[in-house]
Coordinates of C-alpha atoms in Angstrom, one line a residue:
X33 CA -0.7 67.0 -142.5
X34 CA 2.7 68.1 -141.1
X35 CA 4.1 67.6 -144.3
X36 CA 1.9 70.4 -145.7
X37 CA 2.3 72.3 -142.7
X38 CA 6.1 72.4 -143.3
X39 CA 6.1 72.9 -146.9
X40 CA 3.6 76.0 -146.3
X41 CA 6.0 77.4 -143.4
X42 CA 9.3 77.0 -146.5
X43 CA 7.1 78.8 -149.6
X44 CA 6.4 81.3 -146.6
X45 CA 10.3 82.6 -145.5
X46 CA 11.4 81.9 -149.2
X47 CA 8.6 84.5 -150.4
X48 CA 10.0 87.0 -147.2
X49 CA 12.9 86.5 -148.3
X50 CA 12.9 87.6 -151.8
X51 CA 10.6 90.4 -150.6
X52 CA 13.2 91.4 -148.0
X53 CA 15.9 92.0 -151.0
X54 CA 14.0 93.1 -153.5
X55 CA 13.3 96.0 -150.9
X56 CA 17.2 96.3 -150.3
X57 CA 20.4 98.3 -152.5
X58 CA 21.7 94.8 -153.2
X59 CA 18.3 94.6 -155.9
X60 CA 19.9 96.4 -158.4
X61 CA 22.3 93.6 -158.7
X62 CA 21.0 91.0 -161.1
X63 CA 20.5 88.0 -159.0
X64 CA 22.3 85.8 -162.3
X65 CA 25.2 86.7 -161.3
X66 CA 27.2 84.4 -158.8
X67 CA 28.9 86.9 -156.5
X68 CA 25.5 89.3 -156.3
X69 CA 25.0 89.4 -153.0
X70 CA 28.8 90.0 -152.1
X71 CA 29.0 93.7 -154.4
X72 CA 25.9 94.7 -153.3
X73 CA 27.5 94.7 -150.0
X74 CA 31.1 96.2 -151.2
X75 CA 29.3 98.8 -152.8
X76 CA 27.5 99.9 -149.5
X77 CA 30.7 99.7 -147.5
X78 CA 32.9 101.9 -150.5
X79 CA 30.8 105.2 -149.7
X80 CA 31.7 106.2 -146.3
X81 CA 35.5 104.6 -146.9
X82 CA 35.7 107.0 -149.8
X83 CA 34.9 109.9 -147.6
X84 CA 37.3 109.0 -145.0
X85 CA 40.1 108.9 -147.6
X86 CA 39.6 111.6 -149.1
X87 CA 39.7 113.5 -145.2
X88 CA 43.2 112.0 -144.6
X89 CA 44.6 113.3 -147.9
X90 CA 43.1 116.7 -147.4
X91 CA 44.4 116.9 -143.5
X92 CA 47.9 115.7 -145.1
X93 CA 47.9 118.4 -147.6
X94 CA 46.9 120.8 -144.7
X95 CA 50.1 119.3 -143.0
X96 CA 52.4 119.7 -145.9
X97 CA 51.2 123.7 -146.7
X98 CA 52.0 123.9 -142.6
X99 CA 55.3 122.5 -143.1
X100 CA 55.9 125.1 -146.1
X101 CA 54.8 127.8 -144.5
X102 CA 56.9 127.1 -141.5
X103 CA 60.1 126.7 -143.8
X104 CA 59.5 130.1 -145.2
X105 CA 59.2 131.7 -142.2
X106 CA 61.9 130.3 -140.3
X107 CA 64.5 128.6 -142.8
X108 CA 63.8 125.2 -141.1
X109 CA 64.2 123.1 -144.5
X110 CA 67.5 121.9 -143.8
X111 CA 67.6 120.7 -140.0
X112 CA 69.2 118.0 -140.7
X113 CA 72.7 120.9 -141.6
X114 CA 71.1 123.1 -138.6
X115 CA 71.5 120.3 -136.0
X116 CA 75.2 120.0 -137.8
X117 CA 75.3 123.4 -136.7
X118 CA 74.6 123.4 -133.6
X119 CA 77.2 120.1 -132.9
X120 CA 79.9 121.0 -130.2
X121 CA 83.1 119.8 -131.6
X122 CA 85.4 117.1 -130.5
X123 CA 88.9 118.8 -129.6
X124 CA 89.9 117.4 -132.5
X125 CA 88.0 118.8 -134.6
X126 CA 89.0 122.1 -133.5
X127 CA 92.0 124.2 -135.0
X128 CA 93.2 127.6 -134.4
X129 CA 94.0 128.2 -137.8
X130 CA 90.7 127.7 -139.1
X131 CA 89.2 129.9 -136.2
X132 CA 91.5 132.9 -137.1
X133 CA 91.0 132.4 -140.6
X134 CA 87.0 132.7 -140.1
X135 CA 87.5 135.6 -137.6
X136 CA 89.5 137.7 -140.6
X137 CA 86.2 137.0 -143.5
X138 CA 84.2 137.8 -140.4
X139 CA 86.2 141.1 -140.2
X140 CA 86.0 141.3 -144.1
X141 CA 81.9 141.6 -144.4
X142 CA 82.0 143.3 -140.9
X143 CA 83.6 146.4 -143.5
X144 CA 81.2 145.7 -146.6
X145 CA 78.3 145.8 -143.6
X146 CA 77.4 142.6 -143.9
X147 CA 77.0 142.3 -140.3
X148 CA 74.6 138.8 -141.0
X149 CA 77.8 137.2 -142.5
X150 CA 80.2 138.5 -140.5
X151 CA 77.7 137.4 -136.8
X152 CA 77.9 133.4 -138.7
X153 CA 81.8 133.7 -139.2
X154 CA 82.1 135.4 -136.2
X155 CA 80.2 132.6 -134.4
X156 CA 82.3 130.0 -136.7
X157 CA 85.3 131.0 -134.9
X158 CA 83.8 130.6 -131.6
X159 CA 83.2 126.8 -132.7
X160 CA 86.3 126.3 -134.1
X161 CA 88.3 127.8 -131.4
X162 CA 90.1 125.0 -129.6
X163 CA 89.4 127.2 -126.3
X164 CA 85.7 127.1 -125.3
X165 CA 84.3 128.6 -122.4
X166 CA 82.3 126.5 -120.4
X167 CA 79.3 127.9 -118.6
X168 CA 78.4 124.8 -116.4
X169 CA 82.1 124.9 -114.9
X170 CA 81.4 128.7 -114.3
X171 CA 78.6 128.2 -112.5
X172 CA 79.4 125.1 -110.8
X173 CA 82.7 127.1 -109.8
X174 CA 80.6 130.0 -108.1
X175 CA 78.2 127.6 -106.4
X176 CA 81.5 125.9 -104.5
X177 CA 82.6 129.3 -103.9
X178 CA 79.5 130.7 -102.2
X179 CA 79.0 127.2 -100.3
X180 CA 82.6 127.6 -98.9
X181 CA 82.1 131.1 -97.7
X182 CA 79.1 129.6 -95.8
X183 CA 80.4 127.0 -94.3
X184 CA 83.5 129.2 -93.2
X185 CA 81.3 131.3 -91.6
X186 CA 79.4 128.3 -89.3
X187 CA 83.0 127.3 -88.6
X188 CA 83.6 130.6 -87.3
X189 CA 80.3 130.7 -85.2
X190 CA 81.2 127.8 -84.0
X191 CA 84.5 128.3 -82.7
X192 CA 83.5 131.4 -81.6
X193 CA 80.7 129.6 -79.5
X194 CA 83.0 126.4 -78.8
X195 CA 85.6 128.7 -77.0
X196 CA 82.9 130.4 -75.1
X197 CA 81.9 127.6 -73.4
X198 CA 85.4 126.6 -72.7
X199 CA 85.9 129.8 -70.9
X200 CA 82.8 128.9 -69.3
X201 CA 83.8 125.9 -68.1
X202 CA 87.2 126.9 -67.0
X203 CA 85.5 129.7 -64.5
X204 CA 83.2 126.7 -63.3
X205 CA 86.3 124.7 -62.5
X206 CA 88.0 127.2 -60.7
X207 CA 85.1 127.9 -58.1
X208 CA 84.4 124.4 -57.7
X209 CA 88.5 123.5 -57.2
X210 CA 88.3 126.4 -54.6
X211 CA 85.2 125.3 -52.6
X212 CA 84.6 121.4 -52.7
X213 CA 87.4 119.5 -51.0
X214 CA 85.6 116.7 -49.4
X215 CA 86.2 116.4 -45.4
X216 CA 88.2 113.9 -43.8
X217 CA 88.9 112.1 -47.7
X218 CA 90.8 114.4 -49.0
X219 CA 89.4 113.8 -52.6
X220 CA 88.3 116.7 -54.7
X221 CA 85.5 117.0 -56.9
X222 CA 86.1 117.8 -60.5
X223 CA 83.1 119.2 -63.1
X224 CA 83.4 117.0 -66.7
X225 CA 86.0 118.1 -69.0
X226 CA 85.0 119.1 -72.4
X227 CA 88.5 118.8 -73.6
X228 CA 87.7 115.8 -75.5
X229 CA 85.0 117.2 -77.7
X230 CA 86.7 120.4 -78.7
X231 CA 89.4 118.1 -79.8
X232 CA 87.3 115.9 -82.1
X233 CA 85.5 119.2 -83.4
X234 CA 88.6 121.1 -83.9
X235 CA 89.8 117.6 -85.9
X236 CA 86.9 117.7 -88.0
X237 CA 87.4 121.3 -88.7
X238 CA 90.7 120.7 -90.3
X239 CA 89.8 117.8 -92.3
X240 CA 87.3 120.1 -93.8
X241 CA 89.6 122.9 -94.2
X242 CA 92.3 120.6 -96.2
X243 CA 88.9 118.9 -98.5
X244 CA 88.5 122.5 -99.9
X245 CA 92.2 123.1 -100.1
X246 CA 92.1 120.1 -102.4
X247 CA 89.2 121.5 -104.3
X248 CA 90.9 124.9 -104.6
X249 CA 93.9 123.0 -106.4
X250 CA 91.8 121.3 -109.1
X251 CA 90.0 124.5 -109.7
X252 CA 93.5 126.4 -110.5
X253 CA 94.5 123.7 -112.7
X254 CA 95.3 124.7 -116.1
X255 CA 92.2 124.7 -118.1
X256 CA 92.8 123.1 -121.8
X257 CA 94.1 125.1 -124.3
X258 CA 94.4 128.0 -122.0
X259 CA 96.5 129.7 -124.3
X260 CA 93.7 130.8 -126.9
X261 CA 91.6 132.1 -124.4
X262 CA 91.9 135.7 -125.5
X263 CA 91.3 134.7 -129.1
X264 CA 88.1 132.9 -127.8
X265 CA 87.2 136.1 -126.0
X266 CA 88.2 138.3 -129.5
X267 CA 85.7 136.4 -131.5
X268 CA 82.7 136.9 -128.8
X269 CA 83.3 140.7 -128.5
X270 CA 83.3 140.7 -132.3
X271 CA 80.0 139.0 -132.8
X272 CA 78.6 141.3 -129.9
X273 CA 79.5 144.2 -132.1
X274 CA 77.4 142.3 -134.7
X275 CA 74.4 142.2 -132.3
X276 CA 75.2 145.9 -131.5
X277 CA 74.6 146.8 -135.0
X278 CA 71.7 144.2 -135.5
X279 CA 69.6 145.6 -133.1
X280 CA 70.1 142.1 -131.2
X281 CA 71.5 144.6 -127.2
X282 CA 70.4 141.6 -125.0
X283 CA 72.4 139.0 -127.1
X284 CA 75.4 142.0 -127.6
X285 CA 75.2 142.1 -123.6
X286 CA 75.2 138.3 -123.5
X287 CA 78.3 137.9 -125.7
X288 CA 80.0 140.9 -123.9
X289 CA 79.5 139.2 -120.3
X290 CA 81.3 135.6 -121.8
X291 CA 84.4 137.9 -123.5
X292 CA 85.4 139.9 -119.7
X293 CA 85.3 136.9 -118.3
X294 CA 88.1 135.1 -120.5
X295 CA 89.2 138.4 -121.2
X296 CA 88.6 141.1 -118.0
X297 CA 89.4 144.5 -118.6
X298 CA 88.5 143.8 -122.6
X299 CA 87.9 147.8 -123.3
X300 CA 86.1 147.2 -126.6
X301 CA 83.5 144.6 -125.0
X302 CA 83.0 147.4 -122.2
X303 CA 82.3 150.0 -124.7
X304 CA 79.8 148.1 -126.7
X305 CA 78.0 146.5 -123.7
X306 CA 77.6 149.8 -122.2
X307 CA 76.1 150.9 -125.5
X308 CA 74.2 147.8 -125.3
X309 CA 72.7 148.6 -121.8
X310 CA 72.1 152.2 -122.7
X311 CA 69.9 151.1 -125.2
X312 CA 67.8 148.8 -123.3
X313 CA 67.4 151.4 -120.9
X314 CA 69.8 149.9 -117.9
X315 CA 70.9 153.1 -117.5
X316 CA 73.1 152.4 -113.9
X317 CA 74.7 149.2 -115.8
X318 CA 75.8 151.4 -118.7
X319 CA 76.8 154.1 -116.6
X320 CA 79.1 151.5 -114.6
X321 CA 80.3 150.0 -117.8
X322 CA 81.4 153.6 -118.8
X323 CA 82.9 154.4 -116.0
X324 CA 85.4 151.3 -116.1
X325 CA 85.9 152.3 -119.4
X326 CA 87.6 155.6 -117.6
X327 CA 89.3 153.7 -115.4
X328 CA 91.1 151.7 -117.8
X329 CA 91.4 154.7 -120.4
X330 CA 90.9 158.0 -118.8
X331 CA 90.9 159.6 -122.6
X332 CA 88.2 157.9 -123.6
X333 CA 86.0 160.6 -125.5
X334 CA 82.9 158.5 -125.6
X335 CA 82.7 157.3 -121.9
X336 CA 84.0 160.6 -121.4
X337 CA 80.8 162.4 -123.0
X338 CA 78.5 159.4 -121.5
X339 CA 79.3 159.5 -117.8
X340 CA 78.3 163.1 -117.3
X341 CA 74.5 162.8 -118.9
X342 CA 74.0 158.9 -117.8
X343 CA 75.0 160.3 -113.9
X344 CA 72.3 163.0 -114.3
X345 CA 69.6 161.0 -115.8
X346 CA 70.3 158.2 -112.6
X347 CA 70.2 160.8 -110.4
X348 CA 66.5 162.0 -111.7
X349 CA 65.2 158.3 -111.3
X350 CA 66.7 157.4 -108.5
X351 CA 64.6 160.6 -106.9
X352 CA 61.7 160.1 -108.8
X353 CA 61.5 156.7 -107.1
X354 CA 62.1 158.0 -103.9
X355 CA 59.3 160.4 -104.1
X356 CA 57.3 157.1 -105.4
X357 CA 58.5 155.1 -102.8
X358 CA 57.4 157.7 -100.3
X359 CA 54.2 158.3 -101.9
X360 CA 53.2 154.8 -100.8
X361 CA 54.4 154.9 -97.3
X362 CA 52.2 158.0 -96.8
X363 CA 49.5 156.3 -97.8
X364 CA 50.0 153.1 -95.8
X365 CA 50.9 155.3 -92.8
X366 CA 47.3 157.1 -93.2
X367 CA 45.4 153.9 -93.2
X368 CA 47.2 153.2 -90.2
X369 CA 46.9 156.4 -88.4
X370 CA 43.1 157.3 -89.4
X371 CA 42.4 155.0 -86.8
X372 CA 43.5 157.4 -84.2
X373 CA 42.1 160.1 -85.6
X374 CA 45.5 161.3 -87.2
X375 CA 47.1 161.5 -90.7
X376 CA 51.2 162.3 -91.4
X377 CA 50.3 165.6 -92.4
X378 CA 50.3 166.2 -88.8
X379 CA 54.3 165.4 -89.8
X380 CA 56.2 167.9 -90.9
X381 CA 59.3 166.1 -93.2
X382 CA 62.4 168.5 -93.7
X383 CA 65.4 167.7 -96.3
X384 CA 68.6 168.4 -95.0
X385 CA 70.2 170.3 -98.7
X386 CA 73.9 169.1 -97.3
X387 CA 73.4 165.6 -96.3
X388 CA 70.3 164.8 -98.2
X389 CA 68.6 162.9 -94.8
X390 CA 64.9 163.9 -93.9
X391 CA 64.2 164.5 -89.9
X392 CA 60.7 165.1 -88.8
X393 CA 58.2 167.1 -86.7
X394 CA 54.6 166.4 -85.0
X395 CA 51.9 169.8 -85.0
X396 CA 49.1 169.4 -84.1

């Protein structure tokens, strides 16, 4: 009997499971075949792999038109030569020659107006200039200058306030030399000298004073290739002119800055940074710029027809932001004074025309 029973409970899952996969996608395989079972299943798993490859190649070709679009828009196709371009070169690498001789093709589209050819050979030069200015050592430079002025002032403080208490001392000395023999011993009693701590300080002091004489020394060191500074300081006013003509004032202004400082006193870089400044409405920079123009070259017909106009126009802001500025005292002063029950128009103000001071008045 458990024989049967077993052999029922077999014809049982073997009819389940041919119902099962009849029932499944793997039936429209023909069960002959040896590997049925295995393609039904690759063919279930193929749909949703096809979808997902065809997603990554339409998200790559949504990359690629990026990339093209990009490289349209900002010349980006060839970084590899950009990054070239942007190399500082080894000393080397650098020769005068070549720098003057891309200054002069610079100068030659400058004339044809070609101020986009003549900015690159301008900025050519620059690079192959064996003089090149170095920012970082500019500012580094200022920093120890402004941290030396400090520290000579706390050294003055504190001389100042070290000899104070000497004097101090000294008077304390006297009166207690002059009113504290002891009786009888004839020993005299002395306050603490402080001579021994002004000394160390005062040693200290010096070897702090002779550090930054040292520092002072390797700052006026020749710099390298000191002798093509002006050049280097040629090519930037000439590329500011560039900028000038480009539209490009804060970049002109930029360039102008790095050519007085290798080259102060340059009159052309004055001229166009002042025309720079004008135009990005800096009106008191230009205006300066203009007027050391004068100072170098007193016959200076541009300067000459600026300075006039450029004062007038400074004078009107400057007064219109006086009036601003006063504006919002008056009404901080009311919010203050309504408390009391008063205002400022209980103040009368009163320009003096010949100094140009205000004085005041109270009524009531």
């Amino acid at each position: 009997m458990a024989d049967n029973e077993t052999k029922t409970s077999a014809a049982a899952v073997s009819a389940f499971s041919s119902q099962d996969r009849a029932s499944s996608p793997a039936a429209a395989v023909p069960s002959s075949h040896p590997d049925s079972t295995d393609a039904a299943a690759t063919a279930v798993a193929a749909a949703p792999a096809q979808e997902q490859t065809e997603g990554e190649e339409q998200f790559f070709e949504a990359a690629a038109a990026d990339a093209a679009a990009l490289e349209a828009e900002f010349g980006v196709e060839d970084l590899p030569g950009q990054l070239e371009g942007l190399r500082v070169l080894e000393p080397e690498e650098r020769s005068a020659t070549k720098a003057k001789t891309m200054k002069e093709k610079g100068n030659t589209c400058y004339a044809a107006e070609n101020y986009e050819g003549a900015l690159e050979c301008y900025g050519l030069a620059i690079k192959l200039c064996p003089y090149q200015y170095d920012k970082e050592r500019e500012m580094a430079r200022a920093r120890r200058k402004m941290q030396r002025q400090r520290e000579a002032e706390e050294r003055e403080e504190m001389k100042e306030g070290r000899e104070g208490a000497e004097r101090a001392a000294g008077t304390v000395v006297e009166e207690v030399d002059s009113t504290t023999t002891v009786e009888g011993e004839g020993k005299e009693n002395h306050s603490p000298s402080i001579s021994g701590a002004a000394a160390a300080a005062e040693a200290a002091v010096t070897e702090k004073e002779e550090e930054e004489e040292e520092e002072e020394e390797e700052e006026e060191a020749p710099e390298p290739f000191v002798e093509h500074k002006e050049e280097c300081a040629v090519y930037y006013g000439n590329r500011a002119a560039c900028w000038v003509h480009m539209g490009r004032d804060q970049e002109a202004v930029d360039d102008c800055r790095v050519a007085l400082k290798l080259k102060p006193g340059y009159l052309k870089a004055l001229m166009r940074r002042a025309q720079a400044f004008e135009r990005l409405d800096k009106l008191e920079d230009a205006l300066s710029d203009y007027k050391a123009v004068l100072a170098i070259d007193p016959t200076n017909r541009v300067a000459r027809g600026k300075v006039p106009g450029l004062e007038k126009e400074c004078a009107v802001r400057m007064e219109k932001l006086k009036e601003e500025t006063l504006g919002k005292l008056k009404d901080l002063g009311n919010s203050v004074l309504s408390n009391f029950g008063l205002s400022l128009d209980n103040f009368k103000m009163q320009q003096d025309p010949n100094t140009g001071s205000y004085s005041f008045s109270f009524q009531k």
